Coordinates of C-alpha atoms and ligand atoms in Angstrom, one line a residue:
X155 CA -11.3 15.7 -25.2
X156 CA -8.9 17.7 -22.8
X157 CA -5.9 15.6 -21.2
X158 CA -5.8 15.9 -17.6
X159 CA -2.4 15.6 -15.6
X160 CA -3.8 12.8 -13.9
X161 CA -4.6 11.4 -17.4
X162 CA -1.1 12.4 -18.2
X163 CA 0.5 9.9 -15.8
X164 CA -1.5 7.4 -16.1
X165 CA -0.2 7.4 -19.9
X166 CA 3.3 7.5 -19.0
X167 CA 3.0 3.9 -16.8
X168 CA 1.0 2.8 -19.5
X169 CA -0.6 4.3 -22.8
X170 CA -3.2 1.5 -22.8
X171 CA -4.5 2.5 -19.2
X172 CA -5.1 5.8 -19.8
X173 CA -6.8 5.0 -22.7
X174 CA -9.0 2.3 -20.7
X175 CA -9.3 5.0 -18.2
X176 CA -11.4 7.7 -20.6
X177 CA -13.0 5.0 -22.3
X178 CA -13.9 2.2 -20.3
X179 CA -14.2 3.7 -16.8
X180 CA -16.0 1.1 -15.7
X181 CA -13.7 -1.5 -16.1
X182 CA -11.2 1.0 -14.7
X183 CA -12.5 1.2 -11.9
X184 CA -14.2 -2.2 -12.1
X185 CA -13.6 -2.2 -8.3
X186 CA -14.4 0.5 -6.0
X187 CA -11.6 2.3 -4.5
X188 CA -10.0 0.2 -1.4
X189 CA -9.6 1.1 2.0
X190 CA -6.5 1.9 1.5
X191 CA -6.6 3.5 -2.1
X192 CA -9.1 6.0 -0.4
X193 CA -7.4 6.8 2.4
X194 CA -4.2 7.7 0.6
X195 CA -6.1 10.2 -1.5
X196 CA -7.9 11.5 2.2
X197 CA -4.2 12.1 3.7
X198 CA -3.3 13.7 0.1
X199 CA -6.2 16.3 0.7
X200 CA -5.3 17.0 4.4
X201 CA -1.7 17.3 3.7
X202 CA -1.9 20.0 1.5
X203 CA -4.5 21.5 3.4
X204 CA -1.8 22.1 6.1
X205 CA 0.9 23.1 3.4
X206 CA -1.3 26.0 2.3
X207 CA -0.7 27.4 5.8
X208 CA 2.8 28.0 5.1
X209 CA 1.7 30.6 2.3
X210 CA -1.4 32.2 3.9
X211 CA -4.3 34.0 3.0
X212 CA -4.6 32.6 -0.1
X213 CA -7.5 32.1 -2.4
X214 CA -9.1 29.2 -2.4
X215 CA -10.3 28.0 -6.2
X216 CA -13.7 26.1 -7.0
X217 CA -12.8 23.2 -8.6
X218 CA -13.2 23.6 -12.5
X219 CA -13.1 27.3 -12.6
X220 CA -10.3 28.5 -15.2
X221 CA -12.1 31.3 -15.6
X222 CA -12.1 32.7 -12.1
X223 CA -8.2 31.8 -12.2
X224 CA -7.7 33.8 -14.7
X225 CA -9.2 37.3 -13.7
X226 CA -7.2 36.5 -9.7
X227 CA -3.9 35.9 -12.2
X228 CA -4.7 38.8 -13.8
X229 CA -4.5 41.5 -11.3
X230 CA -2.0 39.6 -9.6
X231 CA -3.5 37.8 -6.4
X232 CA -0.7 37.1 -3.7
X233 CA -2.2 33.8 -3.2
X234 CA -3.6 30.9 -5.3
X235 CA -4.8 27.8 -3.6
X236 CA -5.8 25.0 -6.3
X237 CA -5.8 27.2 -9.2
X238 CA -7.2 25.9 -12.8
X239 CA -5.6 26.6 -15.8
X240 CA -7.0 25.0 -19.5
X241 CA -6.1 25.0 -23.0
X242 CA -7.5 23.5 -26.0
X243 CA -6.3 19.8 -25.1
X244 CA -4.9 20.0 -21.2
X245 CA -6.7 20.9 -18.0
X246 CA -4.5 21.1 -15.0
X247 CA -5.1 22.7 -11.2
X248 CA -1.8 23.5 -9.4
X249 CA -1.2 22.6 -5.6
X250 CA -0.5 26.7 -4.4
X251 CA 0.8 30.0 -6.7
X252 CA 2.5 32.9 -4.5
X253 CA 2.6 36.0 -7.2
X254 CA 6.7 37.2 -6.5
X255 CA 5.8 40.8 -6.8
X256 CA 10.0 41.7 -7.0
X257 CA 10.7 39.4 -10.4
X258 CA 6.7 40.2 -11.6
X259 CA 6.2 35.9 -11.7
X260 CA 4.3 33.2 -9.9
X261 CA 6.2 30.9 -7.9
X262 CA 4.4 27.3 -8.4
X263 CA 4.4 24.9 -5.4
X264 CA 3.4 21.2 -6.0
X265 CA 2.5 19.5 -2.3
X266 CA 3.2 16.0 -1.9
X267 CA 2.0 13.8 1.1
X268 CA 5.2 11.7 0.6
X269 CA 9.0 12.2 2.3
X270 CA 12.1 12.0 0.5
X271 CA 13.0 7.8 1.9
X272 CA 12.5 5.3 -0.1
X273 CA 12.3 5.6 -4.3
X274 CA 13.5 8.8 -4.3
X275 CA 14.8 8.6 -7.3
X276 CA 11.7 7.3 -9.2
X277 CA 9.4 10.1 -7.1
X278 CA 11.4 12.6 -7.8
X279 CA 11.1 11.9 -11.8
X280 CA 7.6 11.3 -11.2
X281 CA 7.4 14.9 -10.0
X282 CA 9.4 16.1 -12.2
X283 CA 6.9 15.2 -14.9
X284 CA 3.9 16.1 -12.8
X285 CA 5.5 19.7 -12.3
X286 CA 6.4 20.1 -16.3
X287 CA 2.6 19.2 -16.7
X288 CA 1.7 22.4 -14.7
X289 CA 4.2 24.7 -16.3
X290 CA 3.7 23.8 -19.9
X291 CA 0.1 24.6 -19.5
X292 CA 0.5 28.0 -17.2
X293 CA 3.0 29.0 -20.0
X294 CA 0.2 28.3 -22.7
X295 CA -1.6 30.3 -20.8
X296 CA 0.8 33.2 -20.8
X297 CA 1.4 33.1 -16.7
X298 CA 4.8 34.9 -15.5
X299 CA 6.5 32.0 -14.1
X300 CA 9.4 31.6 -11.6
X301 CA 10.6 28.8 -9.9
X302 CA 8.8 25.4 -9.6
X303 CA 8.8 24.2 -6.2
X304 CA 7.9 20.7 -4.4
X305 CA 6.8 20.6 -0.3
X306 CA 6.6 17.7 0.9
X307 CA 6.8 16.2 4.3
X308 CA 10.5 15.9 6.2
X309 CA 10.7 12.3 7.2
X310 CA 13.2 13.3 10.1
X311 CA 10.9 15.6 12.0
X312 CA 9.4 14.5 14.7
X313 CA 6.6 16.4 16.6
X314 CA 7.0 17.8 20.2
X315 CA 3.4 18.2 20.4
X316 CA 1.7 21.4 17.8
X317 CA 3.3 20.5 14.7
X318 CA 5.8 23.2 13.0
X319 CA 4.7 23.8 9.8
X320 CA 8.2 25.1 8.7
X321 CA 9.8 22.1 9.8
X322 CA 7.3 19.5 9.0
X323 CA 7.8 20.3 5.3
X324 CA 10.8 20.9 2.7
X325 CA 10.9 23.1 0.1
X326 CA 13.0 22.0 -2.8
X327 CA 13.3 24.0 -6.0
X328 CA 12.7 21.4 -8.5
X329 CA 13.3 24.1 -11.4
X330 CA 16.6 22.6 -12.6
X331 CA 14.7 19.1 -12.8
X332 CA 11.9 20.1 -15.0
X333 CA 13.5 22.7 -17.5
X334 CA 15.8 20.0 -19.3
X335 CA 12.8 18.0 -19.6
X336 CA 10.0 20.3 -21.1
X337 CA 10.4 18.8 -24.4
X338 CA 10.2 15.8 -24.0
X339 CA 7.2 15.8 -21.6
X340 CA 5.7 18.7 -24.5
X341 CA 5.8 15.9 -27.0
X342 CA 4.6 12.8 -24.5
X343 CA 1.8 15.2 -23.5
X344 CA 1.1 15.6 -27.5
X345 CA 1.3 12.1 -28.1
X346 CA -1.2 11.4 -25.1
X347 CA -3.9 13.8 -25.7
X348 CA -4.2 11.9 -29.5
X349 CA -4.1 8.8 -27.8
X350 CA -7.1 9.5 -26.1
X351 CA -8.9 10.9 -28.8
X352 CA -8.6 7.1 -30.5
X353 CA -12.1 5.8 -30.6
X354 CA -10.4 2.5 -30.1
X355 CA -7.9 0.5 -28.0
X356 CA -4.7 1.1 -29.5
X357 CA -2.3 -1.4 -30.9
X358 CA 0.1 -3.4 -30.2
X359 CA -2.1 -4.8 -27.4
X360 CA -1.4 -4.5 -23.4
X361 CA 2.1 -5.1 -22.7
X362 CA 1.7 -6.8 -19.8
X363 CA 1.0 -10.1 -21.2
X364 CA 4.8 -10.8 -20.6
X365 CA 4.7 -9.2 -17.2
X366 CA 4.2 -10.9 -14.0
X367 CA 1.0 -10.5 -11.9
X368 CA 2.0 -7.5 -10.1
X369 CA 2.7 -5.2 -12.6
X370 CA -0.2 -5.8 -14.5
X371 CA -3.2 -3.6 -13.8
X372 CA -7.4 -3.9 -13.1
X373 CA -8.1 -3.9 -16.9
X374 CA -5.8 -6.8 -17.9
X375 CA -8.9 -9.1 -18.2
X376 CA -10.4 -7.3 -20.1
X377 CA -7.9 -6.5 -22.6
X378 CA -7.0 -10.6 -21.9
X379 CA -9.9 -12.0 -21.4
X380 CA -8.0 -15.7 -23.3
X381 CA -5.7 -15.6 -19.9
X382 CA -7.5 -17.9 -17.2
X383 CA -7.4 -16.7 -13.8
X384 CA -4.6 -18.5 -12.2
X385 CA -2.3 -18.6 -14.8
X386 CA 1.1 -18.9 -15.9
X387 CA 1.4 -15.0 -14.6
X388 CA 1.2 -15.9 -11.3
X389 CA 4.3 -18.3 -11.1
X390 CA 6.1 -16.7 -7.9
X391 CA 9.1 -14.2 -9.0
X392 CA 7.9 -14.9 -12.8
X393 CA 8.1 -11.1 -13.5
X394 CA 12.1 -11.4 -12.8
X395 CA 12.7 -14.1 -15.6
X396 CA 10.7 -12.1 -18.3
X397 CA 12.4 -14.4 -20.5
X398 CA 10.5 -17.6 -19.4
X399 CA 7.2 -15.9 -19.3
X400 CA 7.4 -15.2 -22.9
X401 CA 8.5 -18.6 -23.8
X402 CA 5.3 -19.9 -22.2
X403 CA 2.9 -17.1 -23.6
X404 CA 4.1 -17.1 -26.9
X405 CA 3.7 -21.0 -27.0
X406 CA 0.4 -20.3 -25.9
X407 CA 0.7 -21.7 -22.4
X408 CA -1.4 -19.9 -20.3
X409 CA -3.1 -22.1 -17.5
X410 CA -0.2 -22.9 -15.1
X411 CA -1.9 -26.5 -15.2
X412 CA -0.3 -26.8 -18.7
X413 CA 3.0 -26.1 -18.5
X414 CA 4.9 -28.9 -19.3
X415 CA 6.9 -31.0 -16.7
X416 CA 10.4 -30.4 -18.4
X417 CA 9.9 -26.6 -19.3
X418 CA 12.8 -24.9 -17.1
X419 CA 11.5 -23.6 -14.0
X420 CA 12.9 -22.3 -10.3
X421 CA 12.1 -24.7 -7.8
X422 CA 9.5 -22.9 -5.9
X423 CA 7.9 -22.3 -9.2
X424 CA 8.0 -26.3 -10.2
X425 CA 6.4 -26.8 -6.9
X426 CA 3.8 -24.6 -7.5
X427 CA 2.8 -26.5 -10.9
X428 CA 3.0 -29.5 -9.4
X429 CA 0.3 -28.7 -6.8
X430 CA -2.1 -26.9 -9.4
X431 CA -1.2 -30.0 -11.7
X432 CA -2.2 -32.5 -8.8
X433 CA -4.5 -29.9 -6.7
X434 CA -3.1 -31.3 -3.6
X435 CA 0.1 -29.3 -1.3
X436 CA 3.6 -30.2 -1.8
X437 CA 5.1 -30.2 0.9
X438 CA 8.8 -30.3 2.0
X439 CA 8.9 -32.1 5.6
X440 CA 12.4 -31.7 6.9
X441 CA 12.1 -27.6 7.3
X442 CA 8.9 -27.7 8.0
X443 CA 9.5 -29.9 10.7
X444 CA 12.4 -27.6 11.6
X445 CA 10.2 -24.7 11.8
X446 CA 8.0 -26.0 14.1
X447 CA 10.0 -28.0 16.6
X448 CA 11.8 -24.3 17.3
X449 CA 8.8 -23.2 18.9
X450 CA 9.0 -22.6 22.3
X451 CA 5.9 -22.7 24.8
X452 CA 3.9 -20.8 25.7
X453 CA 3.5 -20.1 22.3
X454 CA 1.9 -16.2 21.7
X455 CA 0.1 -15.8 18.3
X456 CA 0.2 -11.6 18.0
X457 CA -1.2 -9.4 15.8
X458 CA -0.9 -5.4 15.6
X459 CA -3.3 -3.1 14.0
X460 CA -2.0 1.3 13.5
X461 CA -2.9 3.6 11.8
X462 CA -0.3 5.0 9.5
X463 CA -0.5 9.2 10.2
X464 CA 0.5 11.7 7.5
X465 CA 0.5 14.4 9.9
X466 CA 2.1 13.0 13.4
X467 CA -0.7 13.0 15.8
X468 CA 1.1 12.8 19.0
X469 CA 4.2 13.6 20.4
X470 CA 7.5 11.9 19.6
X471 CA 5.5 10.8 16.2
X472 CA 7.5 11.5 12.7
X473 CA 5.5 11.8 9.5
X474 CA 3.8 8.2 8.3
X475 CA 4.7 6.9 11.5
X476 CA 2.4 4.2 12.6
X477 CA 0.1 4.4 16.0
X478 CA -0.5 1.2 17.5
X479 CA -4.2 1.2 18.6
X480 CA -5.3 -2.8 18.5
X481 CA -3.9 -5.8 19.2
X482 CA -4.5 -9.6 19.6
X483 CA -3.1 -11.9 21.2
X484 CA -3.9 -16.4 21.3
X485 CA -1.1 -18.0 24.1
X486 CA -1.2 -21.3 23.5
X487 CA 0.4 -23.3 26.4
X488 CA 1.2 -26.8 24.2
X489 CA 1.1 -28.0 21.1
X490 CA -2.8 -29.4 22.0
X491 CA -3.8 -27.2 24.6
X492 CA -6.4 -24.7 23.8
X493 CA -5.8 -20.8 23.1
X494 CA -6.4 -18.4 25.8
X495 CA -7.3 -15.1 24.3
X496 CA -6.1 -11.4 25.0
X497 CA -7.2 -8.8 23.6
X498 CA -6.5 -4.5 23.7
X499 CA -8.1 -1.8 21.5
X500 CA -7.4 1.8 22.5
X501 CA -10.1 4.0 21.6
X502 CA -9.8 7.7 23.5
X503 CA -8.3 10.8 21.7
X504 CA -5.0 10.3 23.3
X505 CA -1.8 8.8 22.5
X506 CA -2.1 4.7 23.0
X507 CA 1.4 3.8 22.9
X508 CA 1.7 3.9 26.9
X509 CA -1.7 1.8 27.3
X510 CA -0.7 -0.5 24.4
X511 CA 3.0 -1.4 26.4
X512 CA 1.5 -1.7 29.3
X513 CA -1.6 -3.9 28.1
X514 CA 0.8 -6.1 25.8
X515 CA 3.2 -6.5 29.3
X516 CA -0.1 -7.9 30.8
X517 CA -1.1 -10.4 28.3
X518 CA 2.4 -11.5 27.1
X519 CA 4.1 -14.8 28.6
X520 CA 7.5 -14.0 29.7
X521 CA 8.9 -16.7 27.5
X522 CA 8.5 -18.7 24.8
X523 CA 8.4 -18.2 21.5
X524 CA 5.9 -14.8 20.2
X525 CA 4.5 -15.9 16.8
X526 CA 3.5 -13.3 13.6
X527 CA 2.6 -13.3 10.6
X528 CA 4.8 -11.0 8.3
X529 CA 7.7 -10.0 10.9
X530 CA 8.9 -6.3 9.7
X531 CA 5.4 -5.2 10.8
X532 CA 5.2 -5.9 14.0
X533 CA 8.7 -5.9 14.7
X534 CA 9.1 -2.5 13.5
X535 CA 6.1 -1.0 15.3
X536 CA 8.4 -2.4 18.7
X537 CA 11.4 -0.7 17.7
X538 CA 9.4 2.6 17.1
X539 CA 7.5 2.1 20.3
X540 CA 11.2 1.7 21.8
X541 CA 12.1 4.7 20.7
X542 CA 9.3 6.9 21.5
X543 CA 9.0 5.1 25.3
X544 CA 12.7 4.6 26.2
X545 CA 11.9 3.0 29.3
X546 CA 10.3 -0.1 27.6
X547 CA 12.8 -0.8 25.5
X548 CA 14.2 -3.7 27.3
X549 CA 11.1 -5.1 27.3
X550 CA 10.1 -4.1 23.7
X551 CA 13.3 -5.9 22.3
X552 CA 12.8 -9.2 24.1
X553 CA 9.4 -9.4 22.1
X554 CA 11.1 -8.7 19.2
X555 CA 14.1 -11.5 19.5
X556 CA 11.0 -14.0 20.7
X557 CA 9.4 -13.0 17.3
X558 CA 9.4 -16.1 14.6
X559 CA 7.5 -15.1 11.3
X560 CA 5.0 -18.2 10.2
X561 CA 4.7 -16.6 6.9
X562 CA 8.3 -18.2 6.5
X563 CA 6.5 -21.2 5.7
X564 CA 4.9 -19.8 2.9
X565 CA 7.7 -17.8 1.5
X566 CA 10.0 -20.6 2.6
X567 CA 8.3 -22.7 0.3
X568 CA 7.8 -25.1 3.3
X569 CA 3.9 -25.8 2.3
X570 CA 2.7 -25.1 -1.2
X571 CA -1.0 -25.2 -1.6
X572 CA -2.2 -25.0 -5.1
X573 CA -5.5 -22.1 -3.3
X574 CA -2.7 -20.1 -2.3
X575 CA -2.0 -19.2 -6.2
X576 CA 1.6 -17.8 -5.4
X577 CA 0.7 -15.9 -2.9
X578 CA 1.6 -15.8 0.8
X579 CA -1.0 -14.0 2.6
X580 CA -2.6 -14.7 5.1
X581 CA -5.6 -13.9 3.5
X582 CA -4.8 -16.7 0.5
X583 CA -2.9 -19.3 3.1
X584 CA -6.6 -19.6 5.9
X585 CA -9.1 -20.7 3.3
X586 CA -7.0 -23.1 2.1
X587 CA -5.5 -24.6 4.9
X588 CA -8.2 -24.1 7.2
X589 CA -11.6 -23.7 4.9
X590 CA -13.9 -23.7 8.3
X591 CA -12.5 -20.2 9.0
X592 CA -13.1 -16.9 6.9
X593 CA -13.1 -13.5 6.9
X594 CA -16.0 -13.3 4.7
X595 CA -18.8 -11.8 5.9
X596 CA -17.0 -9.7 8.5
X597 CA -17.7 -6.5 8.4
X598 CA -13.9 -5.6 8.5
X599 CA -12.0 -7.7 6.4
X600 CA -8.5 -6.3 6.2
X601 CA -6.3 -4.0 7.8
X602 CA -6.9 -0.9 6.0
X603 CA -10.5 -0.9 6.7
X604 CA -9.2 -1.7 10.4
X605 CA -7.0 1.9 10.8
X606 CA -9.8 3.9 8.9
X607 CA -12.6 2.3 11.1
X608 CA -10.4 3.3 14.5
X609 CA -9.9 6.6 12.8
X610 CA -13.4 6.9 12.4
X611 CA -13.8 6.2 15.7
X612 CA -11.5 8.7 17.6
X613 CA -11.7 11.7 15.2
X614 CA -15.7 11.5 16.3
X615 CA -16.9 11.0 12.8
X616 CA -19.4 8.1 14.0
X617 CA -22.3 8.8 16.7
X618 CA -22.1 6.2 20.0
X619 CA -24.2 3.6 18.9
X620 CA -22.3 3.2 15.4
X621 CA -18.9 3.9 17.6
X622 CA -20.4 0.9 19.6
X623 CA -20.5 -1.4 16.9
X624 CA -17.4 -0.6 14.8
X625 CA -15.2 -0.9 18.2
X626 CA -16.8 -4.7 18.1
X627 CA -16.1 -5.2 14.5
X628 CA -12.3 -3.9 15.1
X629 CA -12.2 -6.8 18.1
X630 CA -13.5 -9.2 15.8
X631 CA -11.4 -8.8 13.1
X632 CA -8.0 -8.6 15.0
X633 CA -8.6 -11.5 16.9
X634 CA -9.2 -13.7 13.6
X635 CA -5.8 -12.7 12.6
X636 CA -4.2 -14.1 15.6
X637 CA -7.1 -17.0 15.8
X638 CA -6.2 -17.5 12.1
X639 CA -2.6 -18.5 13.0
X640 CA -3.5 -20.8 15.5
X641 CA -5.2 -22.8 13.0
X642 CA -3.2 -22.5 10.4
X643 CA -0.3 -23.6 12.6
X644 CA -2.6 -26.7 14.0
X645 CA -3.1 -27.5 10.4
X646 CA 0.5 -27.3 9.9
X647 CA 1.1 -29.7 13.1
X648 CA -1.5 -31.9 11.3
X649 CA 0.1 -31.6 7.7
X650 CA 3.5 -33.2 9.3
X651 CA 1.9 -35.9 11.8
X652 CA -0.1 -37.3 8.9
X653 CA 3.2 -37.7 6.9
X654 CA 5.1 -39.1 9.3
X655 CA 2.5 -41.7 10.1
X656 CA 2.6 -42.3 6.1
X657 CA 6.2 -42.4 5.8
X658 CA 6.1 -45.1 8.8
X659 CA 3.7 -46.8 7.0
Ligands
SF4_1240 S1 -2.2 -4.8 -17.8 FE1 -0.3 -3.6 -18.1 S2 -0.1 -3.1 -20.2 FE2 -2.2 -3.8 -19.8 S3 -3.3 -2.0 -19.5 FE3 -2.7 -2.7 -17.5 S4 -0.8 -1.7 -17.1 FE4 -1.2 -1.5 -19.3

């Protein structure tokens, strides 16, 4: 069995995975792609679609066929576009080859639908690897080769309308990275191509049983299937005191219902035992009542939905820049008056940010305090809608110093309900505090469905009727999210008058 780069990778986050991955593929992908896990690999495709204009003409390969590579290589084509290259135990395709006719080589260029912000560090090792892959195998295969590039996408530029090509993307000569590292990632490569020729899971078994939730991966169950669901894994910030978590697994303390009352814990994390232990909320009045005597009236409950762009669609956009299309808005006048509802979803070709300003200056009280539920999001799609529309940027920042975040709650550790399980979204908080509302059965359920299902819309890949119907789903679906808050602020309301009246009792 040949090792794949992608295999490759996978083996170098975790040997076990990539083992799971050739053998078990249907507990590795156990769940379908998401939304979002799909889209990323759709604005991977079209990305380096639009790289392969800056090196045109080129030939474009079927996928699979090392053998057609080979005879183009051979007589030197100018232009490779997802060339295949094999041996006896890798397969690999490269991104784009330009044949460097002067030195007799093939430059090799890796595209990446990513910008140089945030991990660089960690990407760039990542590529590094990814692009030793390549040239170990092109070498097997006795190419010429020069210098190993990466292009990817220059977070600074930002479109004036037709996007430049030459500015929209870097090119960084990554050969320096990846020479020292050949050897190494010769002898990983060795070591993970025999891995995956094991006809069974190799031992010790999966590391992640002293890992928090979050690093562990879709096959933990099955290579844990002793671990109950909730358990002592999803303690919040568990993964940051590894030390703890061992203590507990090792003792054999799994279910977070049995760890014991005196085992050293954060506070937020005793708190959590104690309301799976009890199965009833703790909850810590004082900031809680805090929290909810700041807010001002009338109170807006708002919610944004965008759709991040690879490419920048419209002027003033950088690359991944969000475009607000949707949003959703409850005002709520007093504490026990009822919502009134206000709702915008942009659907033309063009550029919402104007019509999504002007719509949210409608609907928006003047004062009062403007209610969210994870406050970077929204925030930040202000401040970027600042900049692109200076003349509502007055406006823009009063939303933003109105906004208060009733996530804080949650993180805060305000409310801890043992259905939340840890966690803090919105998504965990509803059904428990409010079990009468759900996003079951929607046909949108979360927000990356929301930006592909607009996308959908305005690219014209749905005819009118089913354009009809997914523009009613989108409305749907926003205004649960700000509905949502509502209720789950009513419950809170609720939560603090019925220990007040117990306290006076
Ligand atoms: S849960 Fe962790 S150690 Fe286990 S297979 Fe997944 S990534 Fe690897």
């Amino acid at each position: 069995m040949k090792l794949s780069k992608t295999n490759y990778l996978v083996y170098r986050d975790c040997a076990h995975n990539a083992w799971m991955k050739v053998h078990k593929p249907e507990i590795y992908h156990d769940e379908p792609l998401s939304v979002f896990e799909q889209a990323i690999i759709e604005i991977g495709n079209d990305v380096d679609v639009r790289a392969r204009e800056l090196f045109p003409d080129g030939v474009l390969i079927r996928r699979g066929d090392a053998a057609g590579t080979a005879d183009l290589v051979a007589i030197h084509t100018p232009v490779l576009y997802q060339p295949v290259f094999e041996t006896d135990r890798y397969t690999t395709a490269c991104d784009i080859l330009v044949w460097n006719g002067t030195q007799g080589v093939y430059d090799l260029y890796e595209v990446k639908a990513s910008t140089s912000g945030e991990d660089r560090k960690a990407k760039d090792d990542l590529y590094a690897h990814d692009i030793a892959f390549q040239a170990l195998v092109l070498r097997e295969n006795g190419v010429p080769l020069g210098r190993l590039n990466l292009v990817r996408l220059n977070g600074e530029y930002v479109s004036d309308g037709a996007l430049d090509l030459t500015r929209l993307f870097t090119r960084e000569d990554f050969t320096d990275r990846v020479t020292p590292i050949l050897d190494t990632v010769a002898a990983e490569m060795d070591a993970a191509h025999d891995l995956i020729q094991l006809s069974a899971l190799p031992a010790p078994p999966c590391s992640c049983i002293y890992k928090g939730r979050s690093s562990q991966c879709t096959t933990f169950a099955y290579v844990n299937p002793h671990v109950p669901d909730y358990s002592v894994h999803d303690l919040t910030r568990i993964g940051t005191s590894p030390k703890k978590l061992k203590e507990l697994v090792d003792a054999g303390i799994l279910a977070i219902t049995d760890v014991p009352d005196d085992f050293d814990l954060s506070l937020p994390q005793r708190h959590q035992v104690e309301a799976a232990k009890r199965r009833r909320p703790h909850v810590d009045l004082p900031p809680l009542e805090v929290f909810l005597n700041e807010i001002r009236y009338p109170a807006a409950f708002l919610d944004y939905e965008t759709f991040p762009c690879a490419l920048p669609r419209f002027p003033g956009y950088a690359p991944f820049n969000h475009v607000p299309f949707q949003f959703s808005m409850h005002v709520v006048t007093e504490p026990d008056g009822d919502p009134v509802h206000h709702e915008f979803l942009y659907v033309e070709k063009a550029c919402p940010d104007v019509p999504f300003v002007e719509a949210l200056k409608r609907a928006i009280p003047a004062e009062g305090t403007v209610i969210v539920w994870n406050k970077p999001f929204e925030k930040g799609i202000n401040a970027k809608l600042a900049e692109r529309l200076p003349a509502e940027q007055e406006f823009l920042s009063s939303v933003n110093e109105r906004v208060v975040d009733l996530m804080d709650v949650f993180s805060g550790q305000m409310v801890v309900h043992p259905g939340f399980r840890g966690k803090t979204s919105i998504k965990w908080v509803l059904p428990a505090l409010v079990p009468g509302l759900s996003y079951k059965g929607l046909a949108i359920q979360e927000g990356a469905t929301a930006s592909e299902t607009w996308n959908a819309i305005v690219t014209g890949e749905l005819e009118a009727d089913e354009a009809e119907q997914a523009r009613k789903n989108l409305l749907t679906y926003c205004g649960l999210d700000s509905l949502a808050m509502v209720e789950i602020w009513r419950a809170l309301l609720a939560i603090v008058a019925a220990r007040e009246i117990r306290e006076a009792g």
